[in-house]
CSV table of C-alpha atoms in Angstrom, one decimal:
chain,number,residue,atom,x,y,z
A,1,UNK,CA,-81.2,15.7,-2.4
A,2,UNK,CA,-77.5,15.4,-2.2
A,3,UNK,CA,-75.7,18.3,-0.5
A,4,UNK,CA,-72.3,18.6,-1.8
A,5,UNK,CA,-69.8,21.6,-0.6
A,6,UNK,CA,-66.4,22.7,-2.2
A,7,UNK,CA,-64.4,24.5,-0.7
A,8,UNK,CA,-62.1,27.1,-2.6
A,9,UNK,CA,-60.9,30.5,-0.8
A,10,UNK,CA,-58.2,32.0,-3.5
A,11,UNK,CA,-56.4,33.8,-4.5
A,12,UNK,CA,-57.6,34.5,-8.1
A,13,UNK,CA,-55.3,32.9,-9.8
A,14,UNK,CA,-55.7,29.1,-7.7
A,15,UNK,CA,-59.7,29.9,-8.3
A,16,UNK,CA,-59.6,30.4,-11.8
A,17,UNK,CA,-57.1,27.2,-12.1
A,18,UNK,CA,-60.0,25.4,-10.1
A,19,UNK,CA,-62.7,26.3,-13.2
A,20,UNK,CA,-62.3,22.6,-14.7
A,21,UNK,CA,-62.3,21.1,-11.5
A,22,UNK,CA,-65.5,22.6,-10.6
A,23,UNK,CA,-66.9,21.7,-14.0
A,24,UNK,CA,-66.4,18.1,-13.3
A,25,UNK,CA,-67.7,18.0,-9.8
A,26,UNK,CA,-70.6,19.5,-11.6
A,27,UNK,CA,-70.9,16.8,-14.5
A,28,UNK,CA,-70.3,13.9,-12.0
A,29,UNK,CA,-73.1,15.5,-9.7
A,30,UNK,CA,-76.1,16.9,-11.5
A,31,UNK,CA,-78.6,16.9,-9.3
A,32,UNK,CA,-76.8,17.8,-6.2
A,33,UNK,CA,-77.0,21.1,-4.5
A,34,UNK,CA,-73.4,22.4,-4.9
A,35,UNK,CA,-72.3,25.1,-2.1
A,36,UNK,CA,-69.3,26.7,-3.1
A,37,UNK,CA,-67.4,28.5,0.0
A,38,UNK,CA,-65.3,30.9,-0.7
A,39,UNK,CA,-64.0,34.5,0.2
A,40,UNK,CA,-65.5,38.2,-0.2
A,41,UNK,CA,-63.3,38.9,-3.6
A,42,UNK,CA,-64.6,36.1,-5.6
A,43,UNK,CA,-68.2,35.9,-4.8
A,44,UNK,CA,-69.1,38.2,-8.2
A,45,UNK,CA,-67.0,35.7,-10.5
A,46,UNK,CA,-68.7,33.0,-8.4
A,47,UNK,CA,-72.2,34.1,-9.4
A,48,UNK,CA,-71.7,34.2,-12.9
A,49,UNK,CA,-70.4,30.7,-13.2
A,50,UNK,CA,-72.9,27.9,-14.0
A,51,UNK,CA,-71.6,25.5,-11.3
A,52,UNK,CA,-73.1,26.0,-8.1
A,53,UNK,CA,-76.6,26.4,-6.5
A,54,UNK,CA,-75.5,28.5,-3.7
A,55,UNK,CA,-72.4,30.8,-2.6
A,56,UNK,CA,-70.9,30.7,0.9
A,57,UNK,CA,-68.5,33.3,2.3
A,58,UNK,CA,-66.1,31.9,4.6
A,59,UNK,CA,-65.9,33.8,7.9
A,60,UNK,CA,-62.3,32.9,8.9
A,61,UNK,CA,-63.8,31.2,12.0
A,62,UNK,CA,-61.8,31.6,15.7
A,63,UNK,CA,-62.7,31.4,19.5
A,64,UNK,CA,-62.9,35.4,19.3
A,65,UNK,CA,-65.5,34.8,16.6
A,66,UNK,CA,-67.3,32.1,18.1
A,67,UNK,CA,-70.4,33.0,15.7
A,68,UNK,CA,-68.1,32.0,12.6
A,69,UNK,CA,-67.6,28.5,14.3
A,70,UNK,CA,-71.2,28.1,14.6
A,71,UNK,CA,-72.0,28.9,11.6
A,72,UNK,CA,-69.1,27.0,9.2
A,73,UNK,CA,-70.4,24.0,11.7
A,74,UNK,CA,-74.0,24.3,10.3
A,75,UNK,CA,-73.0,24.9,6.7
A,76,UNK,CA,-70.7,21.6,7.2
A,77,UNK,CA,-73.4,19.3,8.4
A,78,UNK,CA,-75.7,19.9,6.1
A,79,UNK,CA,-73.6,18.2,3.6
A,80,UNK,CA,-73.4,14.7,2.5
A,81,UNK,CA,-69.6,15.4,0.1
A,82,UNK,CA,-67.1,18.3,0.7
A,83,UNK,CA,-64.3,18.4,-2.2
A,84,UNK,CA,-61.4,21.1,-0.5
A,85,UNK,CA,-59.6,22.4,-3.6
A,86,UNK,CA,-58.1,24.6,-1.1
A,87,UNK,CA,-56.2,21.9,0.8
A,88,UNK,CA,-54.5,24.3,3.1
A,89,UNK,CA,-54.5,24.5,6.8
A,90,UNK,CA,-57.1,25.9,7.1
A,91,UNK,CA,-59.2,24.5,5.4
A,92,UNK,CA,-58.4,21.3,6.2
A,93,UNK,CA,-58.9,22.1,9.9
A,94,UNK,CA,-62.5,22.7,8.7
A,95,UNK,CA,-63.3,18.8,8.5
A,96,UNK,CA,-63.9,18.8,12.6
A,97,UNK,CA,-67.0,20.1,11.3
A,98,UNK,CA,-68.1,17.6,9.0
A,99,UNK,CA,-70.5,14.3,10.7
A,100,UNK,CA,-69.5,11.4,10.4
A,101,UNK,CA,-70.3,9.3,7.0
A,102,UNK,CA,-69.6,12.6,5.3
A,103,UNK,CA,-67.3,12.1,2.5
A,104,UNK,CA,-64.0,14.5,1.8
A,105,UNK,CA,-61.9,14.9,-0.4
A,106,UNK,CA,-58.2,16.7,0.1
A,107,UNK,CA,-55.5,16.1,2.9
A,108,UNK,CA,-57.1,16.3,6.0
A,109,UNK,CA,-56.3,13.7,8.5
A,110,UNK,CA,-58.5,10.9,7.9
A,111,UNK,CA,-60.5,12.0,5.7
A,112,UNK,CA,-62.8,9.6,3.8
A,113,UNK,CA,-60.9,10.4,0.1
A,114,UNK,CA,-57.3,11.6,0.5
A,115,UNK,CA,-55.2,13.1,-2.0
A,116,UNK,CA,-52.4,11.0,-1.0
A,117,UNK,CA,-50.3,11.5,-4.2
A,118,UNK,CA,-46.7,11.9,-2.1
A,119,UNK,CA,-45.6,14.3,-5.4
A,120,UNK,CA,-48.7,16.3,-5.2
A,121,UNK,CA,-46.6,19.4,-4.1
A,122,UNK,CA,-44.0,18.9,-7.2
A,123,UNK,CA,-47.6,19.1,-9.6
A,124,UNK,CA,-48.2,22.0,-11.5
A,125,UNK,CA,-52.3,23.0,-10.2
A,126,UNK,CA,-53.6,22.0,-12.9
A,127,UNK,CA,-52.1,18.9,-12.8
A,128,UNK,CA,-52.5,18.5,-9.2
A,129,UNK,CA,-56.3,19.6,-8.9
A,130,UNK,CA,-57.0,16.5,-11.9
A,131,UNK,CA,-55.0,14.1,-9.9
A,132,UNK,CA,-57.3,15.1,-6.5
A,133,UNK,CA,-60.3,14.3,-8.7
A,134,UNK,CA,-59.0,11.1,-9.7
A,135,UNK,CA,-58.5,9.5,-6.3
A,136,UNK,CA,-62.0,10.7,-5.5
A,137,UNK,CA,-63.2,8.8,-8.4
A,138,UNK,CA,-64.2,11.6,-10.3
A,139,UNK,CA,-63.4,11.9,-14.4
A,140,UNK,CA,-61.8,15.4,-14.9
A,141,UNK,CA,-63.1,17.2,-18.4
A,142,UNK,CA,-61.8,18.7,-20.6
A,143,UNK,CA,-60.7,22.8,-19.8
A,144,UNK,CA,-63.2,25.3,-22.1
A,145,UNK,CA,-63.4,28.7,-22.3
A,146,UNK,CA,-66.1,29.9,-20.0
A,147,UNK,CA,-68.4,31.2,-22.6
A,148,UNK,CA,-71.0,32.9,-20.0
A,149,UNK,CA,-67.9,35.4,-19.7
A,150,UNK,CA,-66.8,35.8,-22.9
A,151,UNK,CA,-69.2,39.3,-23.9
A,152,UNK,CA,-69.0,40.5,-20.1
A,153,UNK,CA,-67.2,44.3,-19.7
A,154,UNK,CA,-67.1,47.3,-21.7
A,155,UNK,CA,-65.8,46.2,-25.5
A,156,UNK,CA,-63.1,48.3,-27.3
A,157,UNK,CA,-63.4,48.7,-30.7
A,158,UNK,CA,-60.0,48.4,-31.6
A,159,UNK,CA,-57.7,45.7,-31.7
A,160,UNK,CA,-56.0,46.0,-28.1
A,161,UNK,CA,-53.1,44.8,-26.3
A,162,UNK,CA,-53.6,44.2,-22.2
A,163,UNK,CA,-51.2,45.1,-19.9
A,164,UNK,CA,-51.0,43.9,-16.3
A,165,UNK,CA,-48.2,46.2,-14.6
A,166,UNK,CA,-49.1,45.0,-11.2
A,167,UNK,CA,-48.8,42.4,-8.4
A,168,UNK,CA,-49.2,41.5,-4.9
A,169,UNK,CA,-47.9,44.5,-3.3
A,170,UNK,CA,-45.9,42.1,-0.6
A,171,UNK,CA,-44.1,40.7,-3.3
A,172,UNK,CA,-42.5,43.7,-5.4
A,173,UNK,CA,-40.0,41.3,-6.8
A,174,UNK,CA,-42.6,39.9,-8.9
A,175,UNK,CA,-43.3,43.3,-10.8
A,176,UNK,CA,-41.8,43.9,-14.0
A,177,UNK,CA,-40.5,47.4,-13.5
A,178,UNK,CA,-43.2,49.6,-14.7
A,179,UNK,CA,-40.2,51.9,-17.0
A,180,UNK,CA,-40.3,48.2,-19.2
A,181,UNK,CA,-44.0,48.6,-19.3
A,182,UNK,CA,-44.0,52.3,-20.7
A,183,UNK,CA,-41.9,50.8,-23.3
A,184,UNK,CA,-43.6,48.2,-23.8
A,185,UNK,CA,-46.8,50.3,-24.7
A,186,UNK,CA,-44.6,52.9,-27.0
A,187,UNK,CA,-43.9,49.2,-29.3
A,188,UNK,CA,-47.4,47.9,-29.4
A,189,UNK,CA,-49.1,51.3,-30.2
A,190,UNK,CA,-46.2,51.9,-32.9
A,191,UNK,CA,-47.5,48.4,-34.2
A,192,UNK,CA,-51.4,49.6,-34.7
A,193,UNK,CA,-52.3,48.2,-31.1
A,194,UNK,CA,-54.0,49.7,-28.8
A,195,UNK,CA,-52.8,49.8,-25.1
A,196,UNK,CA,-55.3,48.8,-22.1
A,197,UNK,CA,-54.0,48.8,-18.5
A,198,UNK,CA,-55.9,46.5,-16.0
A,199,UNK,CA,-55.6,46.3,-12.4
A,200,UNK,CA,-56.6,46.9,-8.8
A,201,UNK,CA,-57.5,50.8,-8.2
A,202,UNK,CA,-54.5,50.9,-5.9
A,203,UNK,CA,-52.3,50.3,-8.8
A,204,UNK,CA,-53.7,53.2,-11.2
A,205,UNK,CA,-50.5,55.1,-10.3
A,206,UNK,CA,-48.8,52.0,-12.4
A,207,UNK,CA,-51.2,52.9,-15.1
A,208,UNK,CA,-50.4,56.3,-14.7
A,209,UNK,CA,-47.0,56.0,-15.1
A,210,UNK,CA,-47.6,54.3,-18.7
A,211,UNK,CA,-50.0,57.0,-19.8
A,212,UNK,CA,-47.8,59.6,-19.3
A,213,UNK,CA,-45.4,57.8,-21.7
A,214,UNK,CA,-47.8,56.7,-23.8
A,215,UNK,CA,-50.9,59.0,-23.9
A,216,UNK,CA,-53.0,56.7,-26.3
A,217,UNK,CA,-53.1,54.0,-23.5
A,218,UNK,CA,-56.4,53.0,-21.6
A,219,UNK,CA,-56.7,53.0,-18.1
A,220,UNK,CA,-58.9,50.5,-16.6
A,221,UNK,CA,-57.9,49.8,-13.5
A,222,UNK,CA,-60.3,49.5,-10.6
A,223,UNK,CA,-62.6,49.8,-13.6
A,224,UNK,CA,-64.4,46.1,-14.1
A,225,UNK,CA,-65.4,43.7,-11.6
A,226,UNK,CA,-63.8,39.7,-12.3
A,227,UNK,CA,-66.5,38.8,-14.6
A,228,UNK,CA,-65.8,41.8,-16.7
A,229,UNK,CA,-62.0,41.2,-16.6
A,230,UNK,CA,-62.5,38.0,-18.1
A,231,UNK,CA,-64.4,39.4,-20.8
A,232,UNK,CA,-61.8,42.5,-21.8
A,233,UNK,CA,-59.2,39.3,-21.6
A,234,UNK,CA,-60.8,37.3,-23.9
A,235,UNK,CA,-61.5,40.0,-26.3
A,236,UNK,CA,-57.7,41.0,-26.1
A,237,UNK,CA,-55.1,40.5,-29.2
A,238,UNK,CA,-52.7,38.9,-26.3
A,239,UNK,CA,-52.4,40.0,-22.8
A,240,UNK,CA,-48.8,41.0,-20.8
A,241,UNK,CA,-48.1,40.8,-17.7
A,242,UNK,CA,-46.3,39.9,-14.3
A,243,UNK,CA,-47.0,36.2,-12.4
A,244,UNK,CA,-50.2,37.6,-10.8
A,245,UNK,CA,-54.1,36.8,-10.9
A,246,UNK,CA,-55.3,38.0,-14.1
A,247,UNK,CA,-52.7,36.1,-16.1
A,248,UNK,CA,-54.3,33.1,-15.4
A,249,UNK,CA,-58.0,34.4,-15.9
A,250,UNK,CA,-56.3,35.4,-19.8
A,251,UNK,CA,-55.4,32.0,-19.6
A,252,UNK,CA,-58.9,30.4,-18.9
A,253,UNK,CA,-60.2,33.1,-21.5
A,254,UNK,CA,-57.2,31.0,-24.2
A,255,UNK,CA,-55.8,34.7,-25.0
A,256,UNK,CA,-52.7,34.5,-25.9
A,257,UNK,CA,-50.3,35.7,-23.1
A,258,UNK,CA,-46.6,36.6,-22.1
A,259,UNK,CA,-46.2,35.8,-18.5
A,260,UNK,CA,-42.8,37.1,-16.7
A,261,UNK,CA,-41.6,34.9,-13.7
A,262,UNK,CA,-38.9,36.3,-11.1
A,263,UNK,CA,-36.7,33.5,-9.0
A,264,UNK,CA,-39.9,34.3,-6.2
A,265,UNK,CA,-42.2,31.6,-8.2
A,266,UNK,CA,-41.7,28.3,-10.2
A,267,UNK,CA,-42.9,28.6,-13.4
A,268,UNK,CA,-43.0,24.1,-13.4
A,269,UNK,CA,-46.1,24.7,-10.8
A,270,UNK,CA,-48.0,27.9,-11.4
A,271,UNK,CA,-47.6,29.2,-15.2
A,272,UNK,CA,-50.8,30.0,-16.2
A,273,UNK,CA,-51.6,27.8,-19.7
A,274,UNK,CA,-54.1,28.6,-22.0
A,275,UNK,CA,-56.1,26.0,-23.0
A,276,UNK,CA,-54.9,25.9,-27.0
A,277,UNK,CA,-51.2,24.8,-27.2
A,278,UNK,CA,-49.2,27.7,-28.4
A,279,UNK,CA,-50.6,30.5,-26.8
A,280,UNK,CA,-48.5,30.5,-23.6
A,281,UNK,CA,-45.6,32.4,-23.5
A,282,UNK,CA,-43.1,32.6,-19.9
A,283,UNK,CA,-40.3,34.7,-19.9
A,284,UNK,CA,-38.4,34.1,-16.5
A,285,UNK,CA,-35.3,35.5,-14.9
A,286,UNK,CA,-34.1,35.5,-11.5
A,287,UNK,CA,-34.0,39.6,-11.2
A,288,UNK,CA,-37.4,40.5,-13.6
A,289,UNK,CA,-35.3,44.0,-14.1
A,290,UNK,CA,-32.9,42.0,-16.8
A,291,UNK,CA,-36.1,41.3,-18.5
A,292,UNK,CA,-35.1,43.4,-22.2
A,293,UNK,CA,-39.0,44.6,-24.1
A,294,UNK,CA,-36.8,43.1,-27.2
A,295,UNK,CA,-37.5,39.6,-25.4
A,296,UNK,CA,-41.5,40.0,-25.0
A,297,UNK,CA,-41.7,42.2,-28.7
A,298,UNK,CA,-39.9,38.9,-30.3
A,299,UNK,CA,-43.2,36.8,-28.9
A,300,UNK,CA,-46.0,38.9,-30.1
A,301,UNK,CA,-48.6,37.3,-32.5
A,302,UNK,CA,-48.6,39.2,-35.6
C-alpha cells in the first residue's frame, strides 16, 4: 500500500484554507494511507475530517529532544509521498528525513516536486495551495462545505449573529476595539438577532465586556471544541469578526461574513472567502479603531 504523509501544522486559519487541498490529495490517492502531521490544537478538527487514515502530532524535534528526531525520522521513512502544505522552515528542514526515491512536494531544497512558482508568496493561500497541487500533477477540486461538520455543536434556536471579538494576543492591532463590538451587538439584537460570542476561554473577558452592554448576548467562548465551531458557524445568519482563525472556518462553512483587516495583514493574500460569491465582506483600515459599526451594519444580509 502507498504511504503518503502531509504535512500541515497551523495556525487555524492556513489549516482550514488547506481543506480543498486535502480533499484532492484524497481524490488523487484513494487507496493510500494518508498521515496527516500536524500540531496538538488541530488534532480534534483532524479526526472528524474524512481525509486521512491516521493523525500525527509533530513533536517540534531538536538535539535537546533527541526522541522527537527519532521519531519524525521513522514517521518519514515509512512513506513513499509527503505533500508539505506547511512550506515553512521547518518543515521543510523535515525532508532530511525522507529516503531517497521518496517523492515531495513544497520548497525544500531538492526536493523531487517543487513549488517553484517565483510569485507564490504574492498568491493569496488559496490560490497558492492549488498552484502547489498543480506542479505536483495533482487536479485541485472544487471547495465544498464540509458537511460532516455542518450539525456538530450545541444549536440555537434563534436566528443568531456570531461575533469574534478576539485575536492573537501578540498582535492587539488586529482587534477591533471591543467598545465597537458592544455596539455592534446593541444593532443586531435591535434588528431581531441574536448575539453569540465565540472565542478562546482567555478571551471571555471580551465576551464579557459585550454582555454587560448587551445582556441578551451568548457567551461561548472556551465553550466548543473546532468541530463544533464549525457547526455554530455554519448555522449562523452571518458571522463578525477580526482577521483571526475562525473567520476562515465561517468561510469554509459559506456563512456569510464581515472580516476587518488592520495595515498588520494583506487582505490580497489572506481574506478568508466563502465558497459562494457574495458572501465575503472585508472592511480594512490601517488603524481598525476608525472602523465606524455604520460601515459593518450597511453589509448585513437582511
Amino acid at each position: 500500500m502507498m504511504r503518503l504523509l502531509i504535512i500541515k501544522l497551523g495556525a487555524l486559519g492556513d489549516f482550514v484554507q488547506a481543506f480543498g487541498a486535502f480533499s484532492s490529495i484524497r481524490a488523487a490517492f484513494p487507496t493510500a494511507h494518508i498521515t496527516l502531521l500536524t500540531t496538538a490544537p488541530f488534532v480534534a478538527l483532524a479526526q472528524s475530517c474524512p481525509w486521512f487514515d491516521e493523525i500525527a502530532l509533530d513533536p517540534r524535534p531538536s538535539l535537546k529532544r533527541p526522541r522527537g528526531l527519532l521519531t519524525l525520522a521513522r514517521l518519514f521513512r515509512a512513506q513513499n509521498v509527503v505533500f508539505d502544505l506547511q512550506t515553512s522552515s521547518r518543515s521543510s528542514r523535515y525532508h532530511q528525513f525522507v529516503t531517497r526515491g521518496t517523492q515531495w512536494s513544497g520548497i525544500a531544497p531538492r526536493c523531487s516536486m517543487p513549488h517553484a512558482n517565483p510569485h507564490r508568496n504574492d498568491m493569496h493561500t488559496l490560490a497558492r495551495l492549488d498552484d502547489q497541487l498543480r506542479a505536483a500533477h495533482i487536479t485541485p477540486l472544487p471547495r465544498q462545505v464540509p458537511s460532516w461538520l455542518t450539525e456538530q455543536g450545541p444549536h440555537i434556536p434563534k436566528p443568531y449573529a456570531v461575533l469574534v471579538p478576539g485575536a492573537a494576543a501578540h498582535r492587539p492591532q488586529k482587534r477591533w476595539p471591543v467598545e465597537r463590538f458592544c455596539d455592534v451587538a446593541q444593532r443586531i439584537t435591535q434588528r431581531g438577532v441574536l448575539p453569540v460570542i465565540v472565542g478562546t476561554s482567555a478571551e471571555k473577558y471580551l465576551a464579557t465586556s459585550i454582555q454587560t452592554a448587551c445582556p441578551h448576548a451568548v457567551d461561548l467562548t472556551g465553550q466548543t471544541s473546532l468541530p463544533e465551531l464549525a457547526g455554530v458557524l455554519h448555522r449562523a445568519h452571518y458571522v463578525i469578526g477580526n482577521d483571526t482563525g475562525p473567520l476562515h472556518l465561517a468561510a469554509a462553512m459559506d456563512t456569510h461574513i464581515i472580516t476587518l483587516f488592520s495595515q498588520d495583514s494583506d487582505p490580497r493574500l489572506a481574506a478568508p472567502l466563502t465558497i459562494t460569491p457574495g458572501r465575503t465582506h472585508i472592511i480594512s483600515a490601517a488603524d481598525l479603531a476608525t472602523i465606524h459599526p455604520d460601515r459593518l451594519e450597511a453589509l448585513l444580509p437582511p
